[in-house]
Short mmCIF file of C-alpha atoms in Angstrom, two decimals:
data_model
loop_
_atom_site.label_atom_id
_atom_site.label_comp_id
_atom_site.label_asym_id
_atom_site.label_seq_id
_atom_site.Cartn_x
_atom_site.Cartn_y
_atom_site.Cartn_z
CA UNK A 1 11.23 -8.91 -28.84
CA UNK A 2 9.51 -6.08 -27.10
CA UNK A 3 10.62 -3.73 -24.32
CA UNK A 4 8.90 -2.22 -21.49
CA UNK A 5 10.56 0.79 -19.65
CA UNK A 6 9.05 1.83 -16.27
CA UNK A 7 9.64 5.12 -15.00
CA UNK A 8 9.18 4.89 -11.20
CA UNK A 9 10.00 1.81 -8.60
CA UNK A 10 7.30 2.30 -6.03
CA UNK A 11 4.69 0.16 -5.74
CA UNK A 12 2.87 1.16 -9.26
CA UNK A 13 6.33 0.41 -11.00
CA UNK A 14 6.92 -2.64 -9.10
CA UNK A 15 3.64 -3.93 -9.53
CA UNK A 16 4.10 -3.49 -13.24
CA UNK A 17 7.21 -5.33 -13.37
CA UNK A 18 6.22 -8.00 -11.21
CA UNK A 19 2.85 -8.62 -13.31
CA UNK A 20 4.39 -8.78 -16.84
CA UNK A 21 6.72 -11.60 -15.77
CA UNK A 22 3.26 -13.56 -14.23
CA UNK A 23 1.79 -12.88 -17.12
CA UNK A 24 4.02 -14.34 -19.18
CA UNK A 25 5.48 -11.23 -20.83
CA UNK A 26 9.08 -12.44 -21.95
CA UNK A 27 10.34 -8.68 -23.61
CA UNK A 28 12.71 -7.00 -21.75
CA UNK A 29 11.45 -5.19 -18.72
CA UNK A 30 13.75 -2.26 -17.28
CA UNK A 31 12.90 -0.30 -13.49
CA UNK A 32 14.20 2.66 -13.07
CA UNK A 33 14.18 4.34 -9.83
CA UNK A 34 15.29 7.44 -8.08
CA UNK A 35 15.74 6.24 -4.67
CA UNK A 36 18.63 3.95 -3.90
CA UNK A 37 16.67 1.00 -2.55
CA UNK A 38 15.01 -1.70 -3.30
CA UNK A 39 11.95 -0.99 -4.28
CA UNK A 40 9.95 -0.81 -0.97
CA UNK A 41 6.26 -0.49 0.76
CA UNK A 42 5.12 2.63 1.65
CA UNK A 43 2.57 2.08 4.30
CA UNK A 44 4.82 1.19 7.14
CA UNK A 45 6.51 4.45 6.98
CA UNK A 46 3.53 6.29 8.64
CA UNK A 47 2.73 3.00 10.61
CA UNK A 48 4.89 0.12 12.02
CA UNK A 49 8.23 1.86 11.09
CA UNK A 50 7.61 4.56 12.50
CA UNK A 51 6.85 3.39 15.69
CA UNK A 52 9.67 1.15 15.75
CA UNK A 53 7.70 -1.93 15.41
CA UNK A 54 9.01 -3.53 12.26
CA UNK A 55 12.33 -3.15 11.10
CA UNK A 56 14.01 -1.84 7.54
CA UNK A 57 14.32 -5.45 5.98
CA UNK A 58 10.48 -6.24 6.21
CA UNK A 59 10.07 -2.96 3.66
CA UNK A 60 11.21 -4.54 0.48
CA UNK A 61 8.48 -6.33 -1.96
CA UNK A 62 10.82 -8.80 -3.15
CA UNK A 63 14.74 -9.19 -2.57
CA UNK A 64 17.27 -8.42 -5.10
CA UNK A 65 17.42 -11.67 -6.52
CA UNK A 66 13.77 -11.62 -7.59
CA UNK A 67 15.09 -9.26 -10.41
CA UNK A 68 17.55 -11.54 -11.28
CA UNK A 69 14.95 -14.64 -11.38
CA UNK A 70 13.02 -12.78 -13.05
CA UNK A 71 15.31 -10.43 -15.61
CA UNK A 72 13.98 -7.48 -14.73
CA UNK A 73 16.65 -4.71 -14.72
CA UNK A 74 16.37 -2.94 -12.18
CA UNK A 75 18.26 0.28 -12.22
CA UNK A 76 18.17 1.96 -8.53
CA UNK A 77 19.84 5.85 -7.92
CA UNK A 78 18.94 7.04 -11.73
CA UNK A 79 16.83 9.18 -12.87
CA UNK A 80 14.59 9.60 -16.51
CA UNK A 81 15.11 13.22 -17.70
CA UNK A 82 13.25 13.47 -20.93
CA UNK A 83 10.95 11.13 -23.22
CA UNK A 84 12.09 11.23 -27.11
CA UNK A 85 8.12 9.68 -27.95
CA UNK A 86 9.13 9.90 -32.24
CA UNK A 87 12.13 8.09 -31.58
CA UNK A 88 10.44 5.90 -28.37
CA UNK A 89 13.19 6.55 -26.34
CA UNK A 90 14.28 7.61 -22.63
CA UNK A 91 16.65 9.44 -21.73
CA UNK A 92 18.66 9.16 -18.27
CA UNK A 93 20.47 11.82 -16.04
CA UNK A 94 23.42 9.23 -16.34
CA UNK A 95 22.95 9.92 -19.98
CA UNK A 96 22.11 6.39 -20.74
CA UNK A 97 19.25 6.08 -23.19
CA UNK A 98 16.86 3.27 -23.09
CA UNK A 99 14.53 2.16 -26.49
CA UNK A 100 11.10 1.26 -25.61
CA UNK A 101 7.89 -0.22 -26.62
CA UNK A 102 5.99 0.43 -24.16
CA UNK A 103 6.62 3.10 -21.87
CA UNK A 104 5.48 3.08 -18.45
CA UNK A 105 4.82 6.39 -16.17
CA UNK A 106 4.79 5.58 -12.34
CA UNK A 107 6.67 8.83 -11.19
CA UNK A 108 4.78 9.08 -8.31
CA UNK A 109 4.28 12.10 -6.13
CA UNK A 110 6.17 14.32 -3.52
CA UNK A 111 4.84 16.11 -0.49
CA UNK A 112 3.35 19.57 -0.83
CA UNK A 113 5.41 21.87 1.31
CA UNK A 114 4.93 24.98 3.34
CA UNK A 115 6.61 27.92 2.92
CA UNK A 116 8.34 27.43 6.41
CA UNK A 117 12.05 26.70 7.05
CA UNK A 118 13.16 23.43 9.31
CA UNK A 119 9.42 21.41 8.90
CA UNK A 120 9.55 17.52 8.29
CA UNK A 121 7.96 16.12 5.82
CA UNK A 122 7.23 11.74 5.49
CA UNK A 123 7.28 10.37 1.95
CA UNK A 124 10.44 8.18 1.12
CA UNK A 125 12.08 5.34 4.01
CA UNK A 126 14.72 8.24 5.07
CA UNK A 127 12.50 10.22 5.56
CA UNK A 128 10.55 8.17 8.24
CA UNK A 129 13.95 6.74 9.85
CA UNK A 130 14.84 10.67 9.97
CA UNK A 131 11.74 11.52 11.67
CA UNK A 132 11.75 8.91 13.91
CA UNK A 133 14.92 9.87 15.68
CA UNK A 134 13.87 13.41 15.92
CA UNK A 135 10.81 12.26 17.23
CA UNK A 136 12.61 10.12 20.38
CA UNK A 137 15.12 13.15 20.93
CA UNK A 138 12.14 15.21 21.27
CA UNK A 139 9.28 16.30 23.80
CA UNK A 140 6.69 18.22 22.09
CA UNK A 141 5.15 17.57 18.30
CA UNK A 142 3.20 19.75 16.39
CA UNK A 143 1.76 18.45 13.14
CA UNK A 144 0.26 20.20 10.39
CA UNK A 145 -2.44 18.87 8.64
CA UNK A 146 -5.28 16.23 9.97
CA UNK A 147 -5.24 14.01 7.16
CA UNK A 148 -4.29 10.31 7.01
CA UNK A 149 -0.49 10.55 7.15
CA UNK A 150 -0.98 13.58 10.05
CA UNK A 151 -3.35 11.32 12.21
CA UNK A 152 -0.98 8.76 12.22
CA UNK A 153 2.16 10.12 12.62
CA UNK A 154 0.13 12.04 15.63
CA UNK A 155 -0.97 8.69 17.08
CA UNK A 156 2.67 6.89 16.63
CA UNK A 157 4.06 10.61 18.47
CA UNK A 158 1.64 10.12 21.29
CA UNK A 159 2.42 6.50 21.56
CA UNK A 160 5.84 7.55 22.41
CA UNK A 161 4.27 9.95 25.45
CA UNK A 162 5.14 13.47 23.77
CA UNK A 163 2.93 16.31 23.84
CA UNK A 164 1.27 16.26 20.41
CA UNK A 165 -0.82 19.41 18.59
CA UNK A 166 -2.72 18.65 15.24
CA UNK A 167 -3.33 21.37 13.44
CA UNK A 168 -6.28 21.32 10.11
CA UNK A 169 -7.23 24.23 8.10
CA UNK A 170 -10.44 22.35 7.47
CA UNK A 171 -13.69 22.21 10.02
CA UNK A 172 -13.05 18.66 10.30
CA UNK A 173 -10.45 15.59 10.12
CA UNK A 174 -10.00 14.20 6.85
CA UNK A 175 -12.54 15.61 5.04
CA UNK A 176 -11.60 14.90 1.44
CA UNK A 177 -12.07 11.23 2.48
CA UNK A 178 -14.46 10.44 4.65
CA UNK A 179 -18.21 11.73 5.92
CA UNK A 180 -18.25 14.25 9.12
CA UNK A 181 -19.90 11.23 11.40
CA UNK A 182 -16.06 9.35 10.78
CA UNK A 183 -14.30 12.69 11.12
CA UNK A 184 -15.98 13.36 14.56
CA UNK A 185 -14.96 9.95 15.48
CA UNK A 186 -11.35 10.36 15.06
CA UNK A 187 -11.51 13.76 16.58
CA UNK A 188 -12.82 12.46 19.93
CA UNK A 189 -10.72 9.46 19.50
CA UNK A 190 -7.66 11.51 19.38
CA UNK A 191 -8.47 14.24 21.91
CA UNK A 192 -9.27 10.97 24.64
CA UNK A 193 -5.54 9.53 23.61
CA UNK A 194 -4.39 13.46 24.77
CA UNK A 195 -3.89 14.68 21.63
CA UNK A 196 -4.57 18.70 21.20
CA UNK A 197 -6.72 19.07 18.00
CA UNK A 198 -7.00 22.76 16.30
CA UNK A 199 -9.69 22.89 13.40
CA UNK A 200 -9.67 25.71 10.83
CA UNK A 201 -6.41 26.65 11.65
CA UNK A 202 -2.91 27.22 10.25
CA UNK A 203 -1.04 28.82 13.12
CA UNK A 204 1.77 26.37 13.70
CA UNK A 205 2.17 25.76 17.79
CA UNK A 206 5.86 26.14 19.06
CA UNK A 207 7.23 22.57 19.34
CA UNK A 208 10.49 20.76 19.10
CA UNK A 209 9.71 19.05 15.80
CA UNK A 210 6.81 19.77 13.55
CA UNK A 211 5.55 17.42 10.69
CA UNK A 212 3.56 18.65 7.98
CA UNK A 213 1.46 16.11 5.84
CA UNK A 214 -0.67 18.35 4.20
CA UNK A 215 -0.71 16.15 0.62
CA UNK A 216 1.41 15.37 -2.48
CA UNK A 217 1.79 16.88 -5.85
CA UNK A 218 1.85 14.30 -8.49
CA UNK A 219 5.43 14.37 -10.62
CA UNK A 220 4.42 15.26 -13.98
CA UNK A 221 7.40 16.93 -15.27
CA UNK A 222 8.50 14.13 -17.57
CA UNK A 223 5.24 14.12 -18.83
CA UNK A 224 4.58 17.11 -19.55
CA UNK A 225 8.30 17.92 -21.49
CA UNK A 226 7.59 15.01 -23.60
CA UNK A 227 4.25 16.77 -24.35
CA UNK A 228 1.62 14.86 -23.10
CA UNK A 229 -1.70 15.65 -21.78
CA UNK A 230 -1.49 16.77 -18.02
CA UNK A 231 -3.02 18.87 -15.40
CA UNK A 232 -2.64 18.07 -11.64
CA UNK A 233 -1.83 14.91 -12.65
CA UNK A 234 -0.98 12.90 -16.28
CA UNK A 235 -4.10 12.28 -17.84
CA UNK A 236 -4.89 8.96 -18.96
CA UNK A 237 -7.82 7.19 -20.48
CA UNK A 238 -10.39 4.29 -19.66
CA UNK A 239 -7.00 1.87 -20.78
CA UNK A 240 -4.55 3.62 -18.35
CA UNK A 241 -2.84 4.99 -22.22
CA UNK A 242 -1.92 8.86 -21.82
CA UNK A 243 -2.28 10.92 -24.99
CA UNK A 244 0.58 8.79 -26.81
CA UNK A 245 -1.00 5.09 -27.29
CA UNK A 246 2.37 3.98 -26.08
CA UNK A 247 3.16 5.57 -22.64
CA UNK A 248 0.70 4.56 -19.83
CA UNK A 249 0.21 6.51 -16.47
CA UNK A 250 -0.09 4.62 -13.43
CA UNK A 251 -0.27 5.07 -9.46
CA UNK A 252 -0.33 8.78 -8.19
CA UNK A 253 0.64 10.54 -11.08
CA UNK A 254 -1.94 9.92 -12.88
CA UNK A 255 -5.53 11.20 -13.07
CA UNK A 256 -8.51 8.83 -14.60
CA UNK A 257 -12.30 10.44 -14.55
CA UNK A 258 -11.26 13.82 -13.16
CA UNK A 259 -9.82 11.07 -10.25
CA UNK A 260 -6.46 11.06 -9.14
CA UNK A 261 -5.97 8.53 -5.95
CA UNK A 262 -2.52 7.99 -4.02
CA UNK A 263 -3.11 4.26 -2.57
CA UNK A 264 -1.64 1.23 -2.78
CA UNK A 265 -4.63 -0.76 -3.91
CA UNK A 266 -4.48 2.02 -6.78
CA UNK A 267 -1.03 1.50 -7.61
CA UNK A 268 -1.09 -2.34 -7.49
CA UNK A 269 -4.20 -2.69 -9.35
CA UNK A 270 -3.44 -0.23 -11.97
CA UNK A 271 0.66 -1.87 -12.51
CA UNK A 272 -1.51 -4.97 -12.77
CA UNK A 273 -4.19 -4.06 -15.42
CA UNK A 274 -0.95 -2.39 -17.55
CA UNK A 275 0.53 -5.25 -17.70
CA UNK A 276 -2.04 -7.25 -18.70
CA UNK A 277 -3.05 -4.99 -21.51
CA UNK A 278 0.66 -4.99 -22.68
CA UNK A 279 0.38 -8.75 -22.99
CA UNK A 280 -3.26 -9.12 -23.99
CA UNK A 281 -4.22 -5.38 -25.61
CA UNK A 282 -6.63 -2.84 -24.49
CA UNK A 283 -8.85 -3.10 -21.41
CA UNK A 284 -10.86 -1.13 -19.18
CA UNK A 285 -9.51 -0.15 -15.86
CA UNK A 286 -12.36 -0.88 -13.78
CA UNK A 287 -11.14 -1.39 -10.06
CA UNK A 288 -12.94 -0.55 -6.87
CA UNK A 289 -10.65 1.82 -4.86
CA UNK A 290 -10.30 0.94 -1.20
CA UNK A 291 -7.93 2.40 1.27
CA UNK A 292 -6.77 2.06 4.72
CA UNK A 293 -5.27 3.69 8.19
CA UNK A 294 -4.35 2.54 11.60
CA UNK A 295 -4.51 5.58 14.54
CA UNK A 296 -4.03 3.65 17.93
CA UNK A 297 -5.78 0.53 18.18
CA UNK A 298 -8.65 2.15 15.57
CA UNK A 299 -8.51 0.51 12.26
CA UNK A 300 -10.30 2.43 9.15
CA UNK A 301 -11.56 0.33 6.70
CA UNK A 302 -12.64 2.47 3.02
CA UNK A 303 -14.65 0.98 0.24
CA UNK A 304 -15.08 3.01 -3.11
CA UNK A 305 -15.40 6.68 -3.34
CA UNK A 306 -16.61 8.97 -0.83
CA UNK A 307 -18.74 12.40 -1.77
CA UNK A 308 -19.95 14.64 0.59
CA UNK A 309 -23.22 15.04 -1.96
CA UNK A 310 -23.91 11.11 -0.59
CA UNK A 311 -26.89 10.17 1.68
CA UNK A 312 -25.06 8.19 4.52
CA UNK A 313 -26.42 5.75 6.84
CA UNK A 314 -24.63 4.17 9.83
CA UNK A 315 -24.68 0.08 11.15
CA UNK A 316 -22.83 -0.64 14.11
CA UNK A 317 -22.22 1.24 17.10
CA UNK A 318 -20.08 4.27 17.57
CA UNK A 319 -19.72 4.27 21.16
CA UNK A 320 -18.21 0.66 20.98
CA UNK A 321 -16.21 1.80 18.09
CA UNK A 322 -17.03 -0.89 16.00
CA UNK A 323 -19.33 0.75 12.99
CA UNK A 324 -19.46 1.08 9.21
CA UNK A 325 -20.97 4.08 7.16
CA UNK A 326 -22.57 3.46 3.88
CA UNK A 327 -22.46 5.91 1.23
CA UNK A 328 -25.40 6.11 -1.20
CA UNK A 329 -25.88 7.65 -4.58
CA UNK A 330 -29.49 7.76 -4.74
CA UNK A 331 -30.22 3.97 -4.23
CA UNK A 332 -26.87 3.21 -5.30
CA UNK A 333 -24.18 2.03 -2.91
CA UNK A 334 -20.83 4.76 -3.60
CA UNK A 335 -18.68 3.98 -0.66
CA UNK A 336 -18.37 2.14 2.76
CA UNK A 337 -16.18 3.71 5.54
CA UNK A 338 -15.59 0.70 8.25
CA UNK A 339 -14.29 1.38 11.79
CA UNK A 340 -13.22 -1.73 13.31
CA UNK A 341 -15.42 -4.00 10.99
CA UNK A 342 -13.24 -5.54 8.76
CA UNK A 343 -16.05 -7.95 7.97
CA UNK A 344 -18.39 -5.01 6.60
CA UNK A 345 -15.38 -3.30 4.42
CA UNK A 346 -14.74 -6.84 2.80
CA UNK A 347 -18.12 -7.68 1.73
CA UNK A 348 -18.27 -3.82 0.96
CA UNK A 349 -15.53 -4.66 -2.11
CA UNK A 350 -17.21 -7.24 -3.05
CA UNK A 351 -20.97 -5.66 -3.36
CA UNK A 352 -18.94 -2.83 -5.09
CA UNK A 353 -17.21 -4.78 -7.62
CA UNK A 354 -20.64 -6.76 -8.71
CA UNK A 355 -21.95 -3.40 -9.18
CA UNK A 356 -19.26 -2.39 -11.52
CA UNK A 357 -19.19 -5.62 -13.74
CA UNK A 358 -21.77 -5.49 -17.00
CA UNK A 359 -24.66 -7.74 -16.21
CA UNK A 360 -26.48 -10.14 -19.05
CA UNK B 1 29.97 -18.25 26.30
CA UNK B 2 29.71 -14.58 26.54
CA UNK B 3 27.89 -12.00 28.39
CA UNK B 4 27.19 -9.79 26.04
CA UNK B 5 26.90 -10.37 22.43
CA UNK B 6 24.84 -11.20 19.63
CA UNK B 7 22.58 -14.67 19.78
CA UNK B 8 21.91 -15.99 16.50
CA UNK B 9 18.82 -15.64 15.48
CA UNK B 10 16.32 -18.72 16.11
CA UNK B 11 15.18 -19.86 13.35
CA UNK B 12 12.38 -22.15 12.43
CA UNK B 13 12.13 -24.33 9.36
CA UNK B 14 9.24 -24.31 7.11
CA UNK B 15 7.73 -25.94 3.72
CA UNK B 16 6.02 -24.90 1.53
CA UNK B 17 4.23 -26.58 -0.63
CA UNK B 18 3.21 -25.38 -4.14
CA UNK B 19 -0.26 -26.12 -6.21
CA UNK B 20 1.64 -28.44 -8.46
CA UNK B 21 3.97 -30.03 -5.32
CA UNK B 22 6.69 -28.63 -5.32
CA UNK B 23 8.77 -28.35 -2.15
CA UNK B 24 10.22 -25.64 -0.95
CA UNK B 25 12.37 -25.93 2.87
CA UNK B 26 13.64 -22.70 4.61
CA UNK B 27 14.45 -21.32 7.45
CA UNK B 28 12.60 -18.29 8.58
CA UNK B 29 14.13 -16.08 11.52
CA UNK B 30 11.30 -16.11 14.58
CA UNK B 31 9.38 -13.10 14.44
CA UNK B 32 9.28 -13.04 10.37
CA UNK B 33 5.81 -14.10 9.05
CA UNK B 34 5.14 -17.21 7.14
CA UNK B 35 4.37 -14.77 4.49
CA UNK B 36 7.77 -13.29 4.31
CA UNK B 37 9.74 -16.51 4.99
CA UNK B 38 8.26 -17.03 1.31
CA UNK B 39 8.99 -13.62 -0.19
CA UNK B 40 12.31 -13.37 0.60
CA UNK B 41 13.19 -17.12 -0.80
CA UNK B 42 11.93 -16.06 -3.95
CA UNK B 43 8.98 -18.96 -3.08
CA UNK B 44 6.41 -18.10 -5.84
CA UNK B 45 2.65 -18.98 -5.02
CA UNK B 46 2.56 -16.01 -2.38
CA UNK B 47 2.38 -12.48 -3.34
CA UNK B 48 1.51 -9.90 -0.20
CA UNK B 49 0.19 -7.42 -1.99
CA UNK B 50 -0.79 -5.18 0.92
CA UNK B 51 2.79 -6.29 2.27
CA UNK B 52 1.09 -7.95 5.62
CA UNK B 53 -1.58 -5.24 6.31
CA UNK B 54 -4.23 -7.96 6.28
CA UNK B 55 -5.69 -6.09 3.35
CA UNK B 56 -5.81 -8.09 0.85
CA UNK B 57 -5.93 -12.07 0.47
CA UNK B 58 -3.16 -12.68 -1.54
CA UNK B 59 -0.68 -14.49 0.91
CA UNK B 60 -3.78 -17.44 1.61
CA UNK B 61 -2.17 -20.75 2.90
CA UNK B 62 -3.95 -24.28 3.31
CA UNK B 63 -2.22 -25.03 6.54
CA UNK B 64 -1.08 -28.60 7.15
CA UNK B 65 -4.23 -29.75 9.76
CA UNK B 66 -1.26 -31.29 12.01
CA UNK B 67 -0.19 -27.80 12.50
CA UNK B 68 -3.39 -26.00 12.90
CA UNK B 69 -3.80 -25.99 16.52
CA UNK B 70 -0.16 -24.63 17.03
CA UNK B 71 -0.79 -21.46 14.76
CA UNK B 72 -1.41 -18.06 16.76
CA UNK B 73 -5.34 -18.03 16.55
CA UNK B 74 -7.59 -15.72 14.03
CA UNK B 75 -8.57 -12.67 14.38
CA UNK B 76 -11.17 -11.14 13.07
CA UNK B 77 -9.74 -8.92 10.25
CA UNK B 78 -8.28 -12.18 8.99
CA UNK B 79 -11.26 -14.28 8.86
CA UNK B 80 -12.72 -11.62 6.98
CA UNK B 81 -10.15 -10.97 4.54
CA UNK B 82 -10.21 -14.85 4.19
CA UNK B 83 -13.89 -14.30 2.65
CA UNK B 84 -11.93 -13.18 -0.42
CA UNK B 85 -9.22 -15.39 -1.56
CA UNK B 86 -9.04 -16.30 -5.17
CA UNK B 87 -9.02 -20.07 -3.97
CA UNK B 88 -11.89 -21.61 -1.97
CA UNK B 89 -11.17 -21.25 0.94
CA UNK B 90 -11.24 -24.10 3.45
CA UNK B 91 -11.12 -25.34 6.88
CA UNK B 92 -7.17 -24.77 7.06
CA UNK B 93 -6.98 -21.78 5.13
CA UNK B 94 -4.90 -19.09 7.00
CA UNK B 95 -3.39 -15.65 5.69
CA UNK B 96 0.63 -16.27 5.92
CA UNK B 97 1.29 -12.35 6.97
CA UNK B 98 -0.72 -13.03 9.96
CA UNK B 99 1.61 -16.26 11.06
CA UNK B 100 4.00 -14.99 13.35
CA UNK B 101 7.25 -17.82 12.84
CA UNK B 102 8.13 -19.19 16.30
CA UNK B 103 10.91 -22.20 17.61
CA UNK B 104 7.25 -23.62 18.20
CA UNK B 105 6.60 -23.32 14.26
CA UNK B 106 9.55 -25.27 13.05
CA UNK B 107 8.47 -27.74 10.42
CA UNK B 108 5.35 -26.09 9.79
CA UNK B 109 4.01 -27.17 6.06
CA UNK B 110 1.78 -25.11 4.30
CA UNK B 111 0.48 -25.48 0.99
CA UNK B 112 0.13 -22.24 -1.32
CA UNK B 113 -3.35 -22.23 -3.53
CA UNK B 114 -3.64 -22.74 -7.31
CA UNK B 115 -4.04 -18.81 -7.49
CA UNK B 116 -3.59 -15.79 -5.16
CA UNK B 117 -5.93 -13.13 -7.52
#
């Protein structure tokens, strides 16, 4: 009988776990995560949670006795503190050691931080609950960074009626992810909900709380003791495999293409193909990325990968806030960013992934 | 009966129905989503990837037609996620995240797909 250990229990190492049992896998499966929950979604920490919308219990993917059910150890508080890959082994802080046969990497990410005593940072549930309670006690916000998790956080903070500043050292609003068109969008679309937007800056404003989001460095640590190939991120191959055939690299630790992506469609669709390919063998990963975020009542839709280098053409209209942008690669379709046009960002995936499978 | 103090929950009972018939009756707390009433009974046939973000189309439900005209009605993020379910999708197909359980919703009976993905 084979065993699969999985290093990480957000929503890669769930996904993982969860997949091998519907796939029939009937090896041992063992979840090991740092946090002491169940493993939970992430989204709703920057979103509903946040604004005190949806409560704790509606985080969890499964309840506890989906482990059971399905015999998936689950082992919550611990943490893996070296990789013995001759011996294909794990160690735990708790000194426990686990055998495996397949190993599985989905260690995840934390927050990049500044070099500034008493900021907030959002990554993990107590982190959000913590914010949140700072955030009713208090009257002014300033947030650093006008990225995704910023721009929400900003637009849950201003929900609540405080004074919110955004400050981005960029020119523009999430520029690593979408084109300047979307950016300007969410500027004006901010600055008419009374939020204070400073571009190309850094200087933090005086407030009662600030909240930096200002991106993640991918855990490679483990990795990169146990010798295996890493940069930003743990590199990993067409099959997901990192430089030992036996450890795979999922979810935001790892980097695919020069590509490393912190979403959930990333994580669930990579936990998915791994297990799979630990059933069936080696397979291409092959999945079209797509992404989301919700800043007021302004939902943004993304479809494959962005570039700045792409020719861009809009449909809709802007002023009614309802309008997609379509990225093209020569005559290729790259990307579609979809404000408010959920029907455009669906067929979007779909014109994407026909574009990706091998014809004839 | 008190002033203050905490009402039970209401509660509305569902089925669900799976590809192969099986039957599955709980009660879901008002407020949960059809979705969830099945994830946290451990009902298989449902599996939320996006957790209720109306991102994906993995939670589709063939909704009993009695019930149809009861359901909270679609919007359009839903009917276009619906373009993508791994099952046809049909006249009564609904997205279970986006099923808001009311007292009005008790004995709802959905049927769950052959396959979400």
């Amino acid at each position: 009988m084979s065993s699969v250990v999985i290093v990480g229990a957000g929503q890669a190492g769930f996904q993982t776990a969860a997949s091998l049992r519907m796939e029939k896998f009937d090896g041992s499966i063992t979840l090991i995560g740092e946090e002491q929950h169940l493993p939970y979604q992430r989204p709703p920490l920057s979103k509903a949670l946040l604004a005190g919308k949806q409560d704790v219990d509606h985080l969890p993917f499964r309840p506890q006795q989906f482990y059971v059910d399905h015999s998936i150890e689950l082992m919550l508080a611990q943490r893996a503190v070296s990789i013995d890959r001759a011996n294909r082994r794990v160690l735990l802080a708790s000194r426990t050691s686990l055998d495996y046969d397949f190993l599985v990497l989905a260690t995840g990410a934390r927050v990049r931080q500044l070099p500034a005593p008493g900021v907030l940072y959002l990554r993990d549930i107590d982190d959000s609950l913590a914010i949140r309670s700072r955030l009713e006690q208090a009257s002014s916000v300033a947030i650093v960074g006008g990225g995704f998790i910023g721009l929400e956080v900003a637009a849950v903070a201003r929900r609540m009626n405080k004074n919110v500043a955004v400050v981005e050292a960029q020119q523009r609003l999430m520029s690593r992810s979408v084109a300047p068109v979307v950016s300007e969008f969410f500027l004006r679309l901010h600055e008419s909900e009374g939020v204070k937007i400073v571009l190309n800056s850094t200087a933090i404003p005086p407030a009662d709380v600030t909240i930096a989001g200002i991106g993640v460095l991918p855990n490679v640590e483990l990795a990169q003791a146990a010798g295996l190939d890493v940069r930003a991120a743990i590199l990993v191959d067409q099959c997901l495999r990192t430089s030992d055939p036996n450890i795979f690299a999922i979810g935001d630790c790892a980097e695919r293409n020069g590509v490393h992506l912190e979403s959930v469609q990333n994580a669930a669709d990579q936990g998915k193909h791994v297990a799979a390919e630990i059933v069936r063998g080696p397979a291409k990963y092959d999945a079209v990325p797509w992404f989301w975020t919700d800043q007021f009542d302004v939902k943004l839709q993304m479809a494959g990968i962005s570039s700045p280098r792409h020719r861009t053409e809009i449909q809709g209209s802007v002023e009614e806030r309802k309008f997609s942008v379509y990225y093209f690669e020569g005559e290729r379709l790259a990307a579609v960013d979809s404000i408010n046009s959920p029907a455009d960002h669906v067929k979007a995936r779909k014109t994407l992934q026909l574009s990706r499978e091998p014809t004839g | 009966m008190p002033l203050f103090g905490s009402k039970p929950k209401e509660t509305a009972s569902i089925t669900y129905i799976s590809d192969s018939g099986a039957e599955s009756r709980v009660d879901v707390p008002a407020g949960d989503s059809v979705m969830e009433g099945a994830i946290k009974n451990g009902i298989d046939g449902i599996v939320a990837e996006c957790g209720g973000a109306c991102m994906c189309a993995t939670c589709h439900v063939y909704v009993d037609p009695a019930w149809l005209e009861k359901l909270p009605p679609m919007q359009e993020d839903e009917n276009a996620m619906l373009e993508s379910t791994a099952s046809p999708r049909k006249p009564n197909s609904r997205l279970s995240c986006q099923l808001r359980v009311s007292k009005e919703l008790d004995g709802l009976v959905v049927k769950t797909p052959p396959t979400q993905q």
